[in-house]
Amino acid sequence: MLGHTVKRHESVAQVLQLAPNNKTAKSNTGNEAQMVHPTMKTLRLFAGLLVATVWGELALANSDYVGTEVCAGCHEQPFADWQGSHHDLAMQAVTEKTVLGDFDNATFTYAGTTSTFYRKDGAFWVRTDNAAGELEEFRVAWVFGVYPLQQYLLPIGHGKLQALTIAWDARSQAEGGQRWYHLYPDDGIKAGDPLHWTGPYQNWNTRCAECHSTNVEKHYNPSERSFATTWDADNVGCEGCHGPGAQHVALAKENTLANTPHSGFKMSLAAKGQWAWAENASIAHRTNPLTDNIQIDNCARCHARRSTLGDYHYGADLLDTHRLSLIEEPLYWPDGQIRDEVYVYGSFIQSKMHQAGVVCTNCHNPHSNTPIAQGNGLCAQCHMPATYDVPQHHRHSAGSAGAQCVECHMPSQLYMGVDSRRDHSMRIPRPDLSLMTGSPNACTQCHTDQTDSWALDTLRDWGVKFDSPRRHPAMALRSAHRQDIRSRPSLKAIIDDTSATPLLRASALVQYGNLAPPDLSQTAGMLLASKNTLLRSSAVRASAPLPPTQRYLMLRTLINDPVQGVRMAVAEQLAATPLQELRPQDAPPLLALFKEYEGVLNEHADMPSSQLQLANYWLARGNASSAEAALKEALQINAQLDPARVNLADVLRAQGRDDEARALLKQGIAMSFAPGALHHSLGLLEFREGNNTAAITELAKAAELEVGGSRHRYVYAIALHDTGQPDQAFALLEQLNQEQPGNPEVLSALISYAGEVGNATKQGRYQGQLQGVLQSAGVR
């Protein structure tokens, strides 16, 4: 299945995390032709299946890959476990057996279009709306996923495979399944929308292939906007996780496996370790500490919210080939619980289990993908049942749903309409945090007829006590997200806490940088030498508010960092470095880094977010023409990418092309689902040209549409004041200060405006508030 459903509210930064690295293959003839893929032929015939595609011939991506059928000869039990698993069935050829959906002339109506699923000429077909909104026949090329839903990949030309957003609910009828349904049931998505099945965010080549097949290479041709993707196995076979097996097979034939590190693979995935109970202990511990994250990083390649930088390197640090999402809204709740589709890695590395040395295979059979024990028996491997699997601990009747460990400590969230996934941070329910931040808790997720206050009172009645929620990291992250500078000391405490998880510290560090504290260079600088890659790369990102020359002096030692993810972050922060001020010997390494950065992003030129990144990079380097080209390409791919439109309007305006900028923004407003930023940009343009009435109108619309932030309302208030409406400006600023306190800009404006009208009482009140805010933020 398509592993992620893009949301309307996603920012570019979040969309960026959805860009896997894949390579696609355009048919040589452009016509449909059945072909048996060479590396899968033996295995599929062995399994009783005929492999056929509607593509031209797909060459081997890498001859070092030998195919799962070769592995099966010696590794019988892992192969038996793997067969029928979600990895095995991640992507399959189209056969009577593999297609689960109803193709007996079944129909489904959505957004005014009735799609028909039928059979013709021995194949499976869908008649649905194409990219122009017209009904067209599409032959199903591949089935995608198996349970709880199955999607279908349809070819639309130029080597593109697209995941149809009408999916088959593979659950039983008793569970509400065995039906066609739409992944966006309430959005009414039509042709031309980037979320339409023909759009960029449903493209298999970029969005899905890396994690549903083995050794995928995208091969995007930007000049033709076409793909020529290749792979070695259509599903996730043995080598999808272990890496190419040619050397291993050769060593096995020579009977020399025992004499070779990792048996000829790049790394070993064995990390379960030995666990034991100390005397009188209720929780087991590893007898030897976990020394690396190779296994879980290997899983994280697909089981994490991340973007892809380049070709995957087996055994390498995850950040050498991927960029990991941090704890930020709306991906996570402020306390770190899953919110959007972040999969499980980001939540798991927050957990006490991971800190204790637990790895994926301590709980999951890596070949069948199933838990290695049932029910509470899974947790009982390390948690003494006599202490934890009793009503005195879980406070529910023995054998009831509430007595299951996962119901309290791993509550689930529903994604893609039918797919329930559990939060792997394995935390204690905190209804007190729910009351303060809006984050969910397991109590009321189960007792849906009750309130968070009821849950908190019940826990208190049981004698459960929590530290003050105000000292919880969730409060600092929530306040920082709202630009409250009073969160600085709390963020700094998280950053300095070496017992906190690296993901939490890295998230706090980036938020700290966003608030531009006076000690930013020292705080970020201390972590630039960290052995933890996530902390190191986040320290680089946090340096963004510093002047370019200061950033260069801080980051120049990381230009040749061994991890590509760190180098890419360094390139972004050093793009604005004035090269003419560097010593002659300093420029070449930096230029080489820039070349690498451009190469990485150009590999993903099919992604509008990559084009946006490139544009920002070129703007920082002073190359407006390249930035303009990248932004136009981003909008060509996704006309509704509002940040690209805003940035392009700024580029045009800087060149005196105001009429073009105005037309661009108005065009975007007409098609955007959340045009607040576009109205804001247009208002500023009109204001600069002296069109005050038009400016106020646009800024008012931006302020009205603003959700969560404060910038648009603040600017609107300033514009009201400057156009002779001081009372309305003051009232808006007071409301903003009440809703989102801790913003020095808002308080400074209130102080100034109160002074203008001689209101000493309010001026003194807000001066006191500002002083308190600055003191709380550590500003002297």
Tab-separated table of C-alpha atoms in Angstrom, residues 522-754:
chain	number	residue	atom	x	y	z
A	522	GLN	CA	27.665	28.411	22.308
A	523	THR	CA	24.723	26.030	22.780
A	524	ALA	CA	24.757	24.762	19.197
A	525	GLY	CA	28.540	24.809	19.048
A	526	MET	CA	28.834	22.424	21.996
A	527	LEU	CA	26.973	19.739	20.036
A	528	LEU	CA	28.668	20.160	16.673
A	529	ALA	CA	31.274	17.651	17.809
A	530	SER	CA	28.733	15.172	19.189
A	531	LYS	CA	29.213	11.529	18.276
A	532	ASN	CA	25.465	11.315	17.798
A	533	THR	CA	24.696	12.192	14.187
A	534	LEU	CA	21.197	13.441	14.902
A	535	LEU	CA	22.469	15.906	17.493
A	536	ARG	CA	25.271	17.026	15.203
A	537	SER	CA	23.001	17.661	12.226
A	538	SER	CA	20.414	19.407	14.422
A	539	ALA	CA	23.100	21.679	15.852
A	540	VAL	CA	23.921	22.650	12.262
A	541	ARG	CA	20.258	23.414	11.526
A	542	ALA	CA	19.914	25.393	14.749
A	543	SER	CA	22.672	27.779	13.633
A	544	ALA	CA	20.408	29.315	10.955
A	545	PRO	CA	19.707	32.632	12.797
A	546	LEU	CA	23.418	33.446	13.100
A	547	PRO	CA	25.160	35.768	10.586
A	548	PRO	CA	26.643	33.957	7.534
A	549	THR	CA	30.270	34.619	8.439
A	550	GLN	CA	29.753	33.396	11.994
A	551	ARG	CA	28.008	30.281	10.675
A	552	TYR	CA	30.966	29.580	8.424
A	553	LEU	CA	33.437	29.832	11.287
A	554	MET	CA	31.273	27.471	13.345
A	555	LEU	CA	30.569	24.881	10.657
A	556	ARG	CA	33.657	24.792	8.436
A	557	THR	CA	35.073	21.773	10.299
A	558	LEU	CA	31.965	19.797	9.266
A	559	ILE	CA	32.254	20.457	5.533
A	560	ASN	CA	33.809	16.999	5.187
A	561	ASP	CA	31.735	15.287	7.884
A	562	PRO	CA	31.612	11.515	7.223
A	563	VAL	CA	27.798	11.489	7.264
A	564	GLN	CA	26.083	12.913	4.215
A	565	GLY	CA	23.035	14.113	6.148
A	566	VAL	CA	25.271	16.358	8.224
A	567	ARG	CA	27.080	17.659	5.145
A	568	MET	CA	23.770	18.500	3.460
A	569	ALA	CA	22.674	20.490	6.512
A	570	VAL	CA	26.038	22.288	6.473
A	571	ALA	CA	25.625	23.141	2.776
A	572	GLU	CA	22.232	24.707	3.469
A	573	GLN	CA	23.601	26.837	6.290
A	574	LEU	CA	26.745	27.891	4.422
A	575	ALA	CA	25.086	28.749	1.111
A	576	ALA	CA	25.067	32.434	2.041
A	577	THR	CA	28.775	32.474	2.915
A	578	PRO	CA	30.508	35.421	1.167
A	579	LEU	CA	33.132	33.511	-0.837
A	580	GLN	CA	35.137	36.647	-1.504
A	581	GLU	CA	35.885	36.917	2.202
A	582	LEU	CA	37.385	33.425	2.462
A	583	ARG	CA	41.038	32.556	2.207
A	584	PRO	CA	41.983	31.033	-1.175
A	585	GLN	CA	42.439	27.564	0.342
A	586	ASP	CA	39.012	27.658	2.018
A	587	ALA	CA	36.841	28.119	-1.068
A	588	PRO	CA	37.451	24.805	-2.930
A	589	PRO	CA	36.156	22.487	-0.140
A	590	LEU	CA	33.057	24.625	0.238
A	591	LEU	CA	32.408	24.686	-3.509
A	592	ALA	CA	32.819	20.907	-3.599
A	593	LEU	CA	30.205	20.624	-0.848
A	594	PHE	CA	27.853	22.855	-2.824
A	595	LYS	CA	28.287	20.635	-5.871
A	596	GLU	CA	27.430	17.575	-3.788
A	597	TYR	CA	24.367	19.306	-2.388
A	598	GLU	CA	23.115	20.265	-5.823
A	599	GLY	CA	23.648	16.698	-7.014
A	600	VAL	CA	21.633	15.219	-4.145
A	601	LEU	CA	18.676	17.535	-4.702
A	602	ASN	CA	18.792	17.105	-8.469
A	603	GLU	CA	18.379	13.354	-7.933
A	604	HIS	CA	14.960	14.271	-6.584
A	605	ALA	CA	14.113	16.940	-9.127
A	606	ASP	CA	10.707	15.299	-9.528
A	607	MET	CA	9.819	16.414	-6.000
A	608	PRO	CA	8.449	19.964	-5.692
A	609	SER	CA	9.919	20.210	-2.190
A	610	SER	CA	13.389	19.488	-3.586
A	611	GLN	CA	12.935	22.286	-6.093
A	612	LEU	CA	11.906	24.594	-3.254
A	613	GLN	CA	15.035	23.655	-1.322
A	614	LEU	CA	17.156	24.277	-4.391
A	615	ALA	CA	15.542	27.670	-4.847
A	616	ASN	CA	16.298	28.678	-1.259
A	617	TYR	CA	19.866	27.505	-1.741
A	618	TRP	CA	20.278	29.516	-4.948
A	619	LEU	CA	18.774	32.600	-3.344
A	620	ALA	CA	21.232	32.302	-0.482
A	621	ARG	CA	24.028	32.104	-3.046
A	622	GLY	CA	22.705	35.161	-4.868
A	623	ASN	CA	21.638	33.332	-8.034
A	624	ALA	CA	18.131	34.682	-8.622
A	625	SER	CA	17.742	33.193	-12.115
A	626	SER	CA	18.422	29.635	-10.931
A	627	ALA	CA	16.112	30.177	-7.973
A	628	GLU	CA	13.361	31.392	-10.293
A	629	ALA	CA	13.768	28.345	-12.533
A	630	ALA	CA	13.586	25.967	-9.559
A	631	LEU	CA	10.476	27.658	-8.166
A	632	LYS	CA	8.748	27.553	-11.540
A	633	GLU	CA	9.568	23.852	-11.822
A	634	ALA	CA	8.150	23.280	-8.339
A	635	LEU	CA	4.903	24.938	-9.388
A	636	GLN	CA	4.881	23.014	-12.650
A	637	ILE	CA	4.862	19.810	-10.606
A	638	ASN	CA	2.499	21.089	-7.924
A	639	ALA	CA	0.681	24.310	-8.711
A	640	GLN	CA	-0.729	24.362	-5.177
A	641	LEU	CA	2.643	24.499	-3.420
A	642	ASP	CA	1.980	27.861	-1.788
A	643	PRO	CA	5.471	28.374	-0.257
A	644	ALA	CA	7.013	28.089	-3.740
A	645	ARG	CA	4.505	30.611	-5.081
A	646	VAL	CA	5.208	33.065	-2.248
A	647	ASN	CA	8.959	32.751	-2.763
A	648	LEU	CA	8.656	33.160	-6.524
A	649	ALA	CA	6.567	36.300	-6.025
A	650	ASP	CA	9.330	37.674	-3.791
A	651	VAL	CA	11.931	36.890	-6.456
A	652	LEU	CA	9.862	38.649	-9.106
A	653	ARG	CA	9.179	41.647	-6.888
A	654	ALA	CA	12.892	42.026	-6.096
A	655	GLN	CA	13.466	42.398	-9.850
A	656	GLY	CA	10.756	45.040	-10.212
A	657	ARG	CA	8.335	42.605	-11.839
A	658	ASP	CA	5.452	43.498	-9.527
A	659	ASP	CA	2.692	42.865	-12.050
A	660	GLU	CA	3.948	39.318	-12.623
A	661	ALA	CA	4.164	38.757	-8.875
A	662	ARG	CA	0.635	40.069	-8.326
A	663	ALA	CA	-0.802	37.845	-11.057
A	664	LEU	CA	1.071	34.840	-9.686
A	665	LEU	CA	-0.311	35.360	-6.175
A	666	LYS	CA	-3.874	35.947	-7.348
A	667	GLN	CA	-3.700	32.795	-9.434
A	668	GLY	CA	-2.558	30.876	-6.356
A	669	ILE	CA	-5.303	32.308	-4.167
A	670	ALA	CA	-7.897	31.080	-6.637
A	671	MET	CA	-6.699	27.477	-6.367
A	672	SER	CA	-5.282	27.225	-2.830
A	673	PHE	CA	-7.063	25.409	-0.020
A	674	ALA	CA	-5.335	27.519	2.649
A	675	PRO	CA	-4.354	30.794	0.953
A	676	GLY	CA	-3.400	32.748	4.071
A	677	ALA	CA	0.275	33.038	3.136
A	678	LEU	CA	-0.659	34.127	-0.386
A	679	HIS	CA	-2.992	36.857	0.883
A	680	HIS	CA	-0.223	37.980	3.255
A	681	SER	CA	2.348	38.163	0.474
A	682	LEU	CA	-0.052	40.014	-1.816
A	683	GLY	CA	-0.887	42.458	0.971
A	684	LEU	CA	2.782	43.266	1.505
A	685	LEU	CA	3.241	43.771	-2.238
A	686	GLU	CA	0.303	46.185	-2.384
A	687	PHE	CA	1.552	48.009	0.702
A	688	ARG	CA	4.979	48.549	-0.847
A	689	GLU	CA	3.338	50.028	-3.933
A	690	GLY	CA	1.224	52.381	-1.833
A	691	ASN	CA	-2.076	50.605	-2.514
A	692	ASN	CA	-3.098	50.785	1.131
A	693	THR	CA	-6.755	49.882	0.712
A	694	ALA	CA	-5.942	46.745	-1.273
A	695	ALA	CA	-3.132	45.930	1.139
A	696	ILE	CA	-5.370	46.101	4.205
A	697	THR	CA	-7.952	43.907	2.499
A	698	GLU	CA	-5.391	41.182	1.735
A	699	LEU	CA	-3.678	41.370	5.131
A	700	ALA	CA	-7.065	41.120	6.850
A	701	LYS	CA	-7.825	37.919	4.954
A	702	ALA	CA	-4.427	36.477	5.919
A	703	ALA	CA	-5.024	37.350	9.577
A	704	GLU	CA	-8.472	35.769	9.509
A	705	LEU	CA	-7.120	32.537	8.040
A	706	GLU	CA	-4.142	32.230	10.409
A	707	VAL	CA	-4.212	29.107	12.582
A	708	GLY	CA	-1.641	28.448	15.286
A	709	GLY	CA	0.780	31.198	14.299
A	710	SER	CA	0.871	34.901	15.042
A	711	ARG	CA	2.901	36.564	12.280
A	712	HIS	CA	0.037	37.391	9.924
A	713	ARG	CA	-2.082	38.922	12.668
A	714	TYR	CA	0.856	40.889	14.019
A	715	VAL	CA	1.675	42.355	10.594
A	716	TYR	CA	-2.000	43.141	9.985
A	717	ALA	CA	-2.122	45.026	13.286
A	718	ILE	CA	0.941	47.065	12.344
A	719	ALA	CA	-0.636	47.850	8.961
A	720	LEU	CA	-3.874	48.956	10.656
A	721	HIS	CA	-1.917	51.311	12.877
A	722	ASP	CA	0.113	52.742	10.026
A	723	THR	CA	-3.003	53.411	7.928
A	724	GLY	CA	-4.763	55.394	10.626
A	725	GLN	CA	-6.686	52.707	12.527
A	726	PRO	CA	-4.828	52.602	15.867
A	727	ASP	CA	-7.771	51.431	17.985
A	728	GLN	CA	-8.358	48.345	15.830
A	729	ALA	CA	-4.608	47.668	15.805
A	730	PHE	CA	-4.375	47.894	19.598
A	731	ALA	CA	-7.394	45.629	20.114
A	732	LEU	CA	-5.964	42.990	17.768
A	733	LEU	CA	-2.580	43.060	19.491
A	734	GLU	CA	-4.192	42.692	22.904
A	735	GLN	CA	-6.152	39.681	21.700
A	736	LEU	CA	-3.005	38.173	20.181
A	737	ASN	CA	-1.061	38.726	23.391
A	738	GLN	CA	-3.782	36.955	25.347
A	739	GLU	CA	-3.951	33.976	22.988
A	740	GLN	CA	-0.205	33.574	22.458
A	741	PRO	CA	1.728	35.258	25.256
A	742	GLY	CA	5.490	35.515	25.367
A	743	ASN	CA	6.044	37.309	22.047
A	744	PRO	CA	8.295	40.376	22.580
A	745	GLU	CA	7.285	41.904	19.222
A	746	VAL	CA	3.632	42.018	20.204
A	747	LEU	CA	4.398	43.440	23.657
A	748	SER	CA	6.752	46.072	22.243
A	749	ALA	CA	4.065	47.217	19.817
A	750	LEU	CA	1.515	47.407	22.628
A	751	ILE	CA	3.913	49.495	24.737
A	752	SER	CA	4.587	51.856	21.838
A	753	TYR	CA	0.944	52.280	20.841
A	754	ALA	CA	-0.220	52.793	24.438
